[in-house]
Coordinates of C-alpha atoms in Angstrom, one line a residue:
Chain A
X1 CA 28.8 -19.3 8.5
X2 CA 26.2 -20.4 11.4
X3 CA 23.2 -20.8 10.5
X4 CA 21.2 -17.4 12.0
X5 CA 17.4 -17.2 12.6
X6 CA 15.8 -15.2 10.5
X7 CA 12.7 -14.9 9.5
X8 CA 11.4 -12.5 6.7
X9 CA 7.6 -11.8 6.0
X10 CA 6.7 -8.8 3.0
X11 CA 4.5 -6.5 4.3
X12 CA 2.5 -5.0 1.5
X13 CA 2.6 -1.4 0.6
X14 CA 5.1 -1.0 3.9
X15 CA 8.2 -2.8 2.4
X16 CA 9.9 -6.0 4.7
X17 CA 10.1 -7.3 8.2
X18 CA 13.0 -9.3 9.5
X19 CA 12.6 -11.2 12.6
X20 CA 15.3 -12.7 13.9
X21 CA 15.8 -14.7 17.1
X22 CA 19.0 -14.4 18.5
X23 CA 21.5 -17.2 20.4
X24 CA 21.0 -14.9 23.5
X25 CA 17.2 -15.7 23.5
X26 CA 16.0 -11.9 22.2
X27 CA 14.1 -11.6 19.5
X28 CA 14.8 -8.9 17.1
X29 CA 12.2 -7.3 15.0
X30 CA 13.1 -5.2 12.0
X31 CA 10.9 -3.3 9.8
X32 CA 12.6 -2.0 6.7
X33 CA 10.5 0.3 5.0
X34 CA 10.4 1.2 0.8
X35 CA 11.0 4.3 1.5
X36 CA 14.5 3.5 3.2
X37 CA 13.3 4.2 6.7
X38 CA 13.1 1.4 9.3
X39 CA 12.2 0.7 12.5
X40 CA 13.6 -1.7 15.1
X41 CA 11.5 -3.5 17.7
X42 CA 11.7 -6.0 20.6
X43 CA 8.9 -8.2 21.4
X44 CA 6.8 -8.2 24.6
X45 CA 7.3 -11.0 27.0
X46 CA 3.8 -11.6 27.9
X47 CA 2.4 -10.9 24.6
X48 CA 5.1 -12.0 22.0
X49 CA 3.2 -10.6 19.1
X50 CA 3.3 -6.9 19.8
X51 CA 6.2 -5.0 19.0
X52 CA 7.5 -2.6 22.1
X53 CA 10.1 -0.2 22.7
X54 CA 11.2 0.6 19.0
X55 CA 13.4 3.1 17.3
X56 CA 12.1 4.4 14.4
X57 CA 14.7 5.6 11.8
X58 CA 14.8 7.6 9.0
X59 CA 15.9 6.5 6.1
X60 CA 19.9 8.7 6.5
X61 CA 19.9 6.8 9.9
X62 CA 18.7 3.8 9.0
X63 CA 21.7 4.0 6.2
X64 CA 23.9 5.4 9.0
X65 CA 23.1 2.5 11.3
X66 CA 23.7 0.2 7.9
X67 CA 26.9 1.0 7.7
X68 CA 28.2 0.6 11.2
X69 CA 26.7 -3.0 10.4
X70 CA 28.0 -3.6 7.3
X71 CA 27.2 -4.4 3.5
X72 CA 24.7 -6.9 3.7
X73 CA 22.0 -3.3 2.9
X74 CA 24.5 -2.7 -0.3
X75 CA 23.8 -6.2 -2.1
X76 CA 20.0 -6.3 -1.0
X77 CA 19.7 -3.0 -2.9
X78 CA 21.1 -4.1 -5.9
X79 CA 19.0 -7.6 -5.3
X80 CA 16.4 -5.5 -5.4
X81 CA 17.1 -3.7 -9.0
X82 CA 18.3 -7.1 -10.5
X83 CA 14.4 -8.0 -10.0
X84 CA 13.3 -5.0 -12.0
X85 CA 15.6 -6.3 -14.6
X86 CA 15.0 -9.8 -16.3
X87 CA 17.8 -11.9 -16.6
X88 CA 19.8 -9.6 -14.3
X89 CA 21.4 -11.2 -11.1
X90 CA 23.1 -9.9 -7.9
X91 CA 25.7 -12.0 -6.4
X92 CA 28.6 -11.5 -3.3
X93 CA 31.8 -13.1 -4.6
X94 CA 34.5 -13.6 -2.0
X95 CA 38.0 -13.8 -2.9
X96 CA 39.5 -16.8 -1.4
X97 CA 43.2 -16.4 0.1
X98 CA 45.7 -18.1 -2.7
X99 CA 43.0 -16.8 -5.1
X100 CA 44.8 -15.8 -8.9
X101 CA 43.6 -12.0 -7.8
X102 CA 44.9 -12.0 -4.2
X103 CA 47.5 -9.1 -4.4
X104 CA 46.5 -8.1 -8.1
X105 CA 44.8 -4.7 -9.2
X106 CA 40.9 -5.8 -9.5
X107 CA 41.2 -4.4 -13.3
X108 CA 43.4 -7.7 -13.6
X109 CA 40.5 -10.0 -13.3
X110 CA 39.1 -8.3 -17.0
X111 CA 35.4 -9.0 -15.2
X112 CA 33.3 -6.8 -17.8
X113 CA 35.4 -7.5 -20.5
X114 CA 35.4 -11.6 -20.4
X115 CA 32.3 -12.0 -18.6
X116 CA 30.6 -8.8 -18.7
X117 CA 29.5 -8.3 -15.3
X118 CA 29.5 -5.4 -13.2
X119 CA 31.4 -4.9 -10.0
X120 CA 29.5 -2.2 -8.3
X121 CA 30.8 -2.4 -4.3
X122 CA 34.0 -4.5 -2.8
X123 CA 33.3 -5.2 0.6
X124 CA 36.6 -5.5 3.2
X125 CA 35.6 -6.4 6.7
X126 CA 33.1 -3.3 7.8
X127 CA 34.5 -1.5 4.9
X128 CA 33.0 -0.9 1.9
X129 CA 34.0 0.7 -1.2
X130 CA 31.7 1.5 -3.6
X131 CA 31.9 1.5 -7.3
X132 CA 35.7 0.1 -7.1
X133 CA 38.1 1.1 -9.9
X134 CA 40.3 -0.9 -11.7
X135 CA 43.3 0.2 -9.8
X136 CA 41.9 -1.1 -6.3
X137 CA 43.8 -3.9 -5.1
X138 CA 42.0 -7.1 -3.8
X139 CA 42.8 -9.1 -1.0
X140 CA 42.1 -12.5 0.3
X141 CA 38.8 -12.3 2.3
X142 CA 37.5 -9.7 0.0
X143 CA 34.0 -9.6 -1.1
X144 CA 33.2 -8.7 -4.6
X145 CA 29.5 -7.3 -4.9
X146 CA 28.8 -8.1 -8.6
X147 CA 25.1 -7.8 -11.0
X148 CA 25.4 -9.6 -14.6
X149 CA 23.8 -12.4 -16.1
X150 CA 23.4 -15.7 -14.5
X151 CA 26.3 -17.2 -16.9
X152 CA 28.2 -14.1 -16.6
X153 CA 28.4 -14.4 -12.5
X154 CA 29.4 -18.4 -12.1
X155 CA 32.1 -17.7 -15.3
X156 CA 33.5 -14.8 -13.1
X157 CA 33.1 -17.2 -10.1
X158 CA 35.3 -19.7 -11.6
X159 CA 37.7 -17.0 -12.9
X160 CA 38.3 -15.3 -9.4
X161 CA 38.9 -19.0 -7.5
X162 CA 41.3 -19.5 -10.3
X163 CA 39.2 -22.8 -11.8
X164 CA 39.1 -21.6 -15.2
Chain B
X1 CA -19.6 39.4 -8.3
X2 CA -18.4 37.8 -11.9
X3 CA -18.2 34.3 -12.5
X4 CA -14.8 33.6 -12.5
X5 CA -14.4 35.6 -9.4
X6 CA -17.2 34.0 -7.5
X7 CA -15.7 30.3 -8.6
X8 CA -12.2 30.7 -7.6
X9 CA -13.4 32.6 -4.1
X10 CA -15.6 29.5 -3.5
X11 CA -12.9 26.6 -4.1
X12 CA -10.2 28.9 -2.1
X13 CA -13.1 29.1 0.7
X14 CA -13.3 25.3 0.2
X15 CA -9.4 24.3 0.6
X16 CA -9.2 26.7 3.5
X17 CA -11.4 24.9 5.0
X18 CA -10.3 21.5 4.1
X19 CA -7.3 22.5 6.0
X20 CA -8.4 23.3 8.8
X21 CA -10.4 19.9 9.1
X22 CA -7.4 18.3 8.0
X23 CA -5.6 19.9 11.0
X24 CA -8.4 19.0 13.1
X25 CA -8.6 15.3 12.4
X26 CA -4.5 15.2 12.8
X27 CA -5.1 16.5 16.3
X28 CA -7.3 13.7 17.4
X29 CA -5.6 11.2 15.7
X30 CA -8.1 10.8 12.7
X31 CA -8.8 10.0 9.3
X32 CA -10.2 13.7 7.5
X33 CA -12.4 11.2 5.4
X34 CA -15.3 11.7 8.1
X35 CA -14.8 15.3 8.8
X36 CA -14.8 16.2 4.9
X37 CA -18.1 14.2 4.3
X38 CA -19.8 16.2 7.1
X39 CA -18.4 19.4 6.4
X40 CA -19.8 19.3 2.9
X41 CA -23.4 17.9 4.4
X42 CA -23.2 20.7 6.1
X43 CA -22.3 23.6 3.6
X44 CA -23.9 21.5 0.5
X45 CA -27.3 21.0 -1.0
X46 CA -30.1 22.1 1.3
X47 CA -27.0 22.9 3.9
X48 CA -26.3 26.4 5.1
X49 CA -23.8 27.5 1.8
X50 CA -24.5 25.7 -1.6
X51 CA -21.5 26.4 -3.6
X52 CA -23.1 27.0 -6.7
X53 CA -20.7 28.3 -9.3
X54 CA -18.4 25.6 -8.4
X55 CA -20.4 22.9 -8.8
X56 CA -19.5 21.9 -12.3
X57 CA -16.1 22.0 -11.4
X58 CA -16.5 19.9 -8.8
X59 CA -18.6 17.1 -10.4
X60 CA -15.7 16.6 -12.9
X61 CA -12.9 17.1 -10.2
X62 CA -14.5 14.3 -8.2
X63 CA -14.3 12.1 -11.3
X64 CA -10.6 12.5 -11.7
X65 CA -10.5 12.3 -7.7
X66 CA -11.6 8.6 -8.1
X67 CA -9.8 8.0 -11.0
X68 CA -6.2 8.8 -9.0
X69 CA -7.3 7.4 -5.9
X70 CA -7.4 4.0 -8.2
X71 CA -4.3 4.6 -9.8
X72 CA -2.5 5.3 -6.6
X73 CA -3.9 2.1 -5.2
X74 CA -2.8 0.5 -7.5
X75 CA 0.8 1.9 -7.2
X76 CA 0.7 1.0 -3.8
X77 CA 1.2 -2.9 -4.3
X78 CA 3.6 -4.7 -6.4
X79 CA 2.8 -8.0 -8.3
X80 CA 4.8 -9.8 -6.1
X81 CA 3.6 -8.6 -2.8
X82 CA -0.2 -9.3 -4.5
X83 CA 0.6 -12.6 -5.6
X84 CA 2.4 -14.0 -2.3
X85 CA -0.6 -12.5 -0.4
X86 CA -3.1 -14.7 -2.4
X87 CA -0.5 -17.9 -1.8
X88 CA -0.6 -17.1 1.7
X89 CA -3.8 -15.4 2.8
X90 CA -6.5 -16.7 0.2
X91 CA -8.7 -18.3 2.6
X92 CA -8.6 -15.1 5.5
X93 CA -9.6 -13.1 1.9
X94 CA -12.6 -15.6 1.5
X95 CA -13.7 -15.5 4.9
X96 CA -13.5 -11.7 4.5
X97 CA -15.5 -11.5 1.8
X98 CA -18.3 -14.2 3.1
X99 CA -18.5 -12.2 6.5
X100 CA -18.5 -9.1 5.5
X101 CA -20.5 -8.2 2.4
X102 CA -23.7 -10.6 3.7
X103 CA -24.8 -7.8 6.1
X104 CA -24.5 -5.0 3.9
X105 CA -26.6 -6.8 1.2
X106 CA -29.0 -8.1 3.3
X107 CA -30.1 -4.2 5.1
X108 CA -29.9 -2.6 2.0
X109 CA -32.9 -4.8 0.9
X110 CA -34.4 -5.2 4.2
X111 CA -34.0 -1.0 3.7
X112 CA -35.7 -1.5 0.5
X113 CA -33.3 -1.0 -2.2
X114 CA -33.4 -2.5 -5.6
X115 CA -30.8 -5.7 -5.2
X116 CA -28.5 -3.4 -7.6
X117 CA -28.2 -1.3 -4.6
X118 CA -28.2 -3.9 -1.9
X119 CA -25.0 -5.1 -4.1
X120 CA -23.1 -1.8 -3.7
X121 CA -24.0 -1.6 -0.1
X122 CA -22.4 -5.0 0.1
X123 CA -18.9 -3.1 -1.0
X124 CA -19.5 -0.8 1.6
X125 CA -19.2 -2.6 4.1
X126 CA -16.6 -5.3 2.6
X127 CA -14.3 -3.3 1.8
X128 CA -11.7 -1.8 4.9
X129 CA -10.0 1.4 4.1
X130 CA -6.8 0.9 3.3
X131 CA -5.7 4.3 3.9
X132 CA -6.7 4.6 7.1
X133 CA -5.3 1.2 8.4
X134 CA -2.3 1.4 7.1
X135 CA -1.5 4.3 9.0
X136 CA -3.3 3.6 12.0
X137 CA -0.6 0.8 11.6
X138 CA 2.4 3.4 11.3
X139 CA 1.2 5.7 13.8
X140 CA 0.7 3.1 16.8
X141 CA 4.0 1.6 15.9
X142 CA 2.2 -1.5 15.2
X143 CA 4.5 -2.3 12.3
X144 CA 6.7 -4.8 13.6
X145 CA 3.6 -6.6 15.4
X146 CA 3.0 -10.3 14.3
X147 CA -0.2 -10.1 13.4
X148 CA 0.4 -6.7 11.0
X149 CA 1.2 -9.2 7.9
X150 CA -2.0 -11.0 7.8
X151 CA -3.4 -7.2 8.4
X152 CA -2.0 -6.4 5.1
X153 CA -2.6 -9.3 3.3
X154 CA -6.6 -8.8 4.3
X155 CA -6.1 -5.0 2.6
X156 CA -3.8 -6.3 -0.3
X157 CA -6.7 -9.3 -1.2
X158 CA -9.9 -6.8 -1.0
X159 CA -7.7 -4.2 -3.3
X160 CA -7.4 -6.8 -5.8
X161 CA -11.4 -7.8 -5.3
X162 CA -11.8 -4.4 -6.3
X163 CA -10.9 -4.8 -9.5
X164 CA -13.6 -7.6 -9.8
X165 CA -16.4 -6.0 -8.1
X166 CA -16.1 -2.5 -9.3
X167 CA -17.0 -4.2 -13.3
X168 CA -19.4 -6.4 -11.2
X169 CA -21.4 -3.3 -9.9
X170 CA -21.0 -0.5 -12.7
X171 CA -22.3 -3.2 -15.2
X172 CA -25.3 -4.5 -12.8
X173 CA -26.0 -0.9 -11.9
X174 CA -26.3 -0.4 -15.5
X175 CA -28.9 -2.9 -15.6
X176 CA -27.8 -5.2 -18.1
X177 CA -29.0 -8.3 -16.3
X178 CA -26.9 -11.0 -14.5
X179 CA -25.7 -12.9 -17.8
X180 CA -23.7 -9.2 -18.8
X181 CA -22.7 -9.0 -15.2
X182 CA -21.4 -12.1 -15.5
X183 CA -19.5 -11.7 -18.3
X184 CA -18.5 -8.1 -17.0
X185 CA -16.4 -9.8 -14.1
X186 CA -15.2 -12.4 -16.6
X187 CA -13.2 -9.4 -18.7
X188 CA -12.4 -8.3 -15.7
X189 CA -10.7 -11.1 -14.3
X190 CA -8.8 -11.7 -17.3
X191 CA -7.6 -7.8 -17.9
X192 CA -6.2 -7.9 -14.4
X193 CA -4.5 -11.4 -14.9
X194 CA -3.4 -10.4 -18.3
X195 CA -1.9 -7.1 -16.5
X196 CA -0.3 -8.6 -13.8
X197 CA 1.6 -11.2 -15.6
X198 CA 2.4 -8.6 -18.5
X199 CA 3.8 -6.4 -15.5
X200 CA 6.0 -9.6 -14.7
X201 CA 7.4 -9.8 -17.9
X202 CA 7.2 -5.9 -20.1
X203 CA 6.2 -3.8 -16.9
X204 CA 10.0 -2.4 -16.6
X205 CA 9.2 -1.3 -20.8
X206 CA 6.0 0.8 -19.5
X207 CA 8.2 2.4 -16.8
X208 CA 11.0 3.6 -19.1
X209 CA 8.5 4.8 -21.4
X210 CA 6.9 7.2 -18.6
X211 CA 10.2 7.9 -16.5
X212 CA 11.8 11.0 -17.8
X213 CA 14.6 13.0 -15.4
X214 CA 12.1 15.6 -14.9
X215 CA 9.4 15.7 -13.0
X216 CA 6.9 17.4 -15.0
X217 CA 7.5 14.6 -17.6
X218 CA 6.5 12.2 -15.2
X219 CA 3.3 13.6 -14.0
X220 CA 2.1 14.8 -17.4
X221 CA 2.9 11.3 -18.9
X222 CA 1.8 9.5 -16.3
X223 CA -1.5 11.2 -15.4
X224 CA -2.5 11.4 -19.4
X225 CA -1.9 7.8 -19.8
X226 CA -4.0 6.5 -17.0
X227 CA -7.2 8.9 -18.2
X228 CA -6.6 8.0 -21.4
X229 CA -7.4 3.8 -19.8
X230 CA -9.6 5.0 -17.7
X231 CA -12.0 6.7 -20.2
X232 CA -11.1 3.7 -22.4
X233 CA -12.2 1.7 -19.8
X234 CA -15.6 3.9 -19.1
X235 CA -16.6 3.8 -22.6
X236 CA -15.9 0.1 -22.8
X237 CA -18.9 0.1 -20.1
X238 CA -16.3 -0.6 -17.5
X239 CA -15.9 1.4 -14.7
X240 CA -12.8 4.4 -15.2
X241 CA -11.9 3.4 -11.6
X242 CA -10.7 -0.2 -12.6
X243 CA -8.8 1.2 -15.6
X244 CA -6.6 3.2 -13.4
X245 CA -5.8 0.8 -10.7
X246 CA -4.8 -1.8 -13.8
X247 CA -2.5 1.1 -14.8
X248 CA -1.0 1.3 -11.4
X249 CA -0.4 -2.4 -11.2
X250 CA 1.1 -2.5 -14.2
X251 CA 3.9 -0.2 -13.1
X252 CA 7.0 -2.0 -12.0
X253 CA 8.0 -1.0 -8.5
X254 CA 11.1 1.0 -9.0
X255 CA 8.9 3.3 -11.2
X256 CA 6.1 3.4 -8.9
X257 CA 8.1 4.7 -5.8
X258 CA 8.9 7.9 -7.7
X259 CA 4.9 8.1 -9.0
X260 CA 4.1 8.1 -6.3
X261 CA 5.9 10.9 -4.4
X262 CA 5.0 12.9 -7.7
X263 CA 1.3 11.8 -7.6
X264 CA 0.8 12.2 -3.7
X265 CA -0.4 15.8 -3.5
X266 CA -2.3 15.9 -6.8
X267 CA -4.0 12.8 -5.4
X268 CA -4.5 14.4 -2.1
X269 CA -6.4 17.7 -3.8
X270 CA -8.9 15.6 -6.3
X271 CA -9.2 13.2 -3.5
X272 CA -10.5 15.5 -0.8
X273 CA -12.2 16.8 -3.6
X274 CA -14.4 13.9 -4.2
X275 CA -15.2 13.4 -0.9
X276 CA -16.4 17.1 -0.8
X277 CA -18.7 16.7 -4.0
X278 CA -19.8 13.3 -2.6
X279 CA -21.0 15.1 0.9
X280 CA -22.6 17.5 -1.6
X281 CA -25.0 15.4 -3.5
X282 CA -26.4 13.4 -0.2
X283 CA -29.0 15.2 1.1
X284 CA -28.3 16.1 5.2
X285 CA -31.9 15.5 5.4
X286 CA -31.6 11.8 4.4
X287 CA -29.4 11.2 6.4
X288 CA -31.0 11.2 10.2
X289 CA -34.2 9.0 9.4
X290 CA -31.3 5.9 8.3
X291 CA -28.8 6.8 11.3
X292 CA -30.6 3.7 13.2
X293 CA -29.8 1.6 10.2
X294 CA -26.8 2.8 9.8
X295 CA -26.0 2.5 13.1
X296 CA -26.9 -1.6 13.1
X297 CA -24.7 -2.3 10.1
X298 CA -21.8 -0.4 11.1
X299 CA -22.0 -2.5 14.7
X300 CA -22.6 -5.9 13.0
X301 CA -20.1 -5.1 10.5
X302 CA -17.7 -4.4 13.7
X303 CA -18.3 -8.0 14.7
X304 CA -17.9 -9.4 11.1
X305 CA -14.3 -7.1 10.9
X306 CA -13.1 -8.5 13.4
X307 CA -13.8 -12.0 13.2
X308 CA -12.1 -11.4 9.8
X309 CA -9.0 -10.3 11.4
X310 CA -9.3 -13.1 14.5
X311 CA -9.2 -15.4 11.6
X312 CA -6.4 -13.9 9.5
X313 CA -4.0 -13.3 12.6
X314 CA -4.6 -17.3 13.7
X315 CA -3.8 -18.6 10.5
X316 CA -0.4 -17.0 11.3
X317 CA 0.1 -18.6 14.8
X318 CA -0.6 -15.2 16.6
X319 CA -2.4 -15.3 20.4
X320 CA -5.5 -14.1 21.7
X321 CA -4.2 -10.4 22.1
X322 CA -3.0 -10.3 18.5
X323 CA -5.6 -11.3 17.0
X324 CA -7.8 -9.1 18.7
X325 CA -5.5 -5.9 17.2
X326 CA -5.9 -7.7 13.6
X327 CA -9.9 -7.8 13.9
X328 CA -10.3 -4.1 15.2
X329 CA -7.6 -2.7 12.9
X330 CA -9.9 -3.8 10.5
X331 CA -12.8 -2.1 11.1
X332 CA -12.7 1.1 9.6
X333 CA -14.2 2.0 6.3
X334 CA -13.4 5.0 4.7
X335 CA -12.6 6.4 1.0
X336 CA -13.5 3.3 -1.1
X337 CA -17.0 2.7 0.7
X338 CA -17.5 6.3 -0.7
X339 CA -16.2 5.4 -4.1
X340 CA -18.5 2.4 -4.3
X341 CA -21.6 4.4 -2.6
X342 CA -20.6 7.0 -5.2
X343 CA -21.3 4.6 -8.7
X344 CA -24.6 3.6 -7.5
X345 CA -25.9 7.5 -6.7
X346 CA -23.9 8.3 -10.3
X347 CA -26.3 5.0 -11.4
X348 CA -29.4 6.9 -10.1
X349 CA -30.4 4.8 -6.7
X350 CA -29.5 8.0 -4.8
X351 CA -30.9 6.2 -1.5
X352 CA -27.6 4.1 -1.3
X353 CA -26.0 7.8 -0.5
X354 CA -27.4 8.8 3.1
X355 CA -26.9 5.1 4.4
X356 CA -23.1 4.5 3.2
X357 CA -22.5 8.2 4.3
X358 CA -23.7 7.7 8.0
X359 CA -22.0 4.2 7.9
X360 CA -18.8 5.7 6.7
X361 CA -18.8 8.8 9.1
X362 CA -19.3 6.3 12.1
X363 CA -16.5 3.5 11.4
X364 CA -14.1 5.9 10.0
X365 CA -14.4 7.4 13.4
X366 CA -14.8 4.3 15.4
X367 CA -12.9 1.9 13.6
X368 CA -9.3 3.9 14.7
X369 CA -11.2 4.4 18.5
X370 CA -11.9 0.9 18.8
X371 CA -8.4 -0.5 18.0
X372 CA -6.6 1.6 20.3
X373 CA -8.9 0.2 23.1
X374 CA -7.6 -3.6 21.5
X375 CA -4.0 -2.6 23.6
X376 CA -3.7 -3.1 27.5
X377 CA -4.8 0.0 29.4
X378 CA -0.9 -0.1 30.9
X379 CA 0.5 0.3 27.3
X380 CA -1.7 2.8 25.7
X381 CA 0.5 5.6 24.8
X382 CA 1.2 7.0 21.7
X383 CA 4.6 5.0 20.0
X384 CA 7.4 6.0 19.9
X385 CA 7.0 9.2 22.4
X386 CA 10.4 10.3 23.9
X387 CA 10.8 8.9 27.6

């Protein structure tokens, strides 16, 4: 994946800001808010600092908006209850092409019962499907969204690439 | 009329008109803080309507008004946020703290005060409101600025100095002598160290142990726990105010979102409350002969406020403009100026009163003016308006 330019700074008691310059030469500023709103800025050319001509979104739009995107709001979500949680870890596994579990029913891969992590989203392209049951069938270029223990995830790594 | 009917038509008269204000200072795009304080100089002691029978009431509504504007403030930031702050920003908090309290100690002894109260005029002016910044922030969509996380940071740092300087103050106002003081701080810094890093590691235990599916649970749990620290705290010779905001930190952050939505309108009544039976114990009177005084402070404190903000926005690698936002969104001082004002008129040096109340009433107004001047004329329209 290229390398994108993004920068993230906490803003207390407000929630994050993402800015991120883009290969076109924007920049992009992004305010994600606790509450779920979020508001999306570009910068002033002669003063760079200050934030202009914004949208501000609730938090159904900014999920709205999220989802015409993609997953990458699902996994920071459950990045974010993994921290609550010590010892609990978020992680996106992909599922390679030639992987054991291409083509197989995702209750093949026996996740919580060998490793006992959770799959909680599978994420196809802009797709995503949350809370997958075991009869959904992976694909190659599929991306697991999984929270278990630090040993639990790279054993369930090692099972879905098949290096067991 | 009987007592009970003379009480509850008084406090009804009272949030009436603490809506109105409230409407009022929406309108012009202003904190209420201000217009509460000089509504209730108005109506209070030696003002056109003493509210008599709902005085008691009032006195011990205010208490529980400090207490959950503590608590909520100390919902408000997470251990982490607190902690990568202090990595990042501890030198803009210093340079905060060595501008900004200075003036406030040195008028209130050139005003005469007993050093006691010189040292809670120095909170006055130290501490920014947080409340009003932060959506001063929101409201001129300065959010996504550059400058708006060493904004934050400032807030986040003099929150946490709270914690030290309320124990500092209530045990100096006591007049224990600097050695207790000393030693006051000392507890203090360790409770607050001991809390955060027991947050870290139990704080999601705390939060099971309050969360309940029903909301009622919640607020009963919640709000008895932290009076139960907080009077804990007070008979310890603490102040109540520090035992709630420790509560509040310790909180993990997925519990405190939903505290807070539950909190936010009982905060909002004892709050405004507090303010109301602050108003009431200054006397109006007092007031006019410090005005000049006040006046002097609030615009050296200005300067100070923004040189504090100058300094935290270059630290980040933000330009002249930006840092010139930073320093004025700074300047206002609003509810926890009153809460420190209000210890030391609780402690009996009720001449710290007037002064922080004119202070107050002319930043809080001000403070929001002032920044909104900080943006080119060209620009200066309200954010996010429909074009």
């Amino acid at each position: 994946m290229p390398v994108v330019d993004l920068e993230e700074t906490l803003l207390p008691g407000v929630g994050v800001r993402y800015e991120m310059r883009c290969a076109s030469g924007q920049m992009l500023g992004i305010v994600v808010q606790r509450e779920g709103g979020a508001e999306i800025a570009v910068y002033d050319r002669r003063d760079p600092d200050r934030a202009q001509g914004m949208f501000r979104l609730s938090p159904d739009e900014a999920d709205a908006v999220a989802e015409v995107l993609g997953a990458p709001r699902l996994t920071q979500r459950f990045a974010d209850l993994s921290k609550e949680v010590p010892g609990l870890q978020s992680a996106r596994l992909g599922i390679t092409p030639g992987s054991p579990f291409d083509g197989r029913p995702l209750g093949d891969t026996r996740a919580r019962t060998l490793t006992g992590c959770s799959i909680v989203a599978l994420v196809r392209g802009a797709d995503v499907v949350p809370s997958p049951g075991p009869e959904d069938v992976l694909r190659g270029g599929d991306v697991l969204v999984v929270i278990g223990s630090g040993a639990g995830l790279a054993q369930l790594e090692h099972r879905l690439t098949g290096r067991e | 009329m009987d007592h009970v009917a003379a009480l509850l038509v008084e406090l009804g008269l009272l949030f009436a008109g603490l809506s109105l204000l409230g409407i009022l200072a929406r309108r012009l795009g202003l904190s209420p803080v201000p217009f509460v304080l000089l509504a209730a100089l108005a109506v209070g002691n030696g003002g056109l309507a003493p509210l008599d029978t709902a005085e008691p009431f009032l006195t011990a509504a205010a208490e529980i008004g400090v207490v959950l504007l503590l608590l909520t403030l100390g919902l408000e930031f997470s251990a982490t946020e607190l902690f990568s702050s202090f990595r990042r920003h501890a030198p803009s908090g210093v340079v905060d703290l060595v501008l900004n309290a200075p003036p406030g100690f040195v008028a209130g002894l050139m005003l005469g005060l007993p050093w006691e109260g010189a040292l809670a005029l120095a909170g006055v002016t130290w501490i920014s409101s947080s409340g009003i910044v932060a959506r001063l922030l929101g409201d001129l969509g300065r959010l996504a600025n550059r400058e708006t996380p060493a904004v934050l940071a400032v807030l986040v740092l003099e929150d946490l100095a709270m914690a030290l300087f309320l124990p500092l103050l209530v045990v100096a106002l006591a007049g224990s002598g600097p050695t207790a003081a000393i030693a006051g701080v000392g507890l203090a810094v360790g409770a607050v160290v001991l809390v955060l890093f027991a947050a870290q590691r139990h704080g999601h235990r705390l939060g099971r142990l309050l969360s309940h599916d029903d909301d009622e649970q919640v607020l009963l749990r919640l709000v008895g726990l932290t009076l139960l620290v907080a009077g804990g705290a007070q008979a310890m010779g603490a102040s109540a105010a520090v035992g709630a905001f420790l509560v509040g930190l310790a909180l993990p952050a997925s519990f405190a979102e939903r505290a807070r939505a539950i909190l936010a309108p009982l905060r909002d009544l004892f709050a405004a409350l507090f303010f109301v039976a602050f108003g009431f114990a200054t006397d109006p009177g007092a007031i006019l002969p410090v005005l000049p005084a006040a006046l002097a402070l609030a615009v050296v404190s200005t300067a100070t406020k923004m040189g504090t903000g100058w300094f935290a926005a270059r630290r980040d690698g933000v330009a002249v403009p930006g840092r010139l936002r930073a320093g004025t969104a700074l300047v206002a001082r609003g509810e926890f100026s009153i809460v420190i004002a209000g210890l030391a008129v609780t402690a009996g040096i009720a001449e710290v009163g007037p002064i922080a109340t004119g202070y107050v009433l002319i930043l809080a107004v001000a403070g929001p003016v002032i920044t909104r001047f900080a943006e080119p004329a060209a620009l200066r329209r309200p954010a996010f308006a429909p074009t």
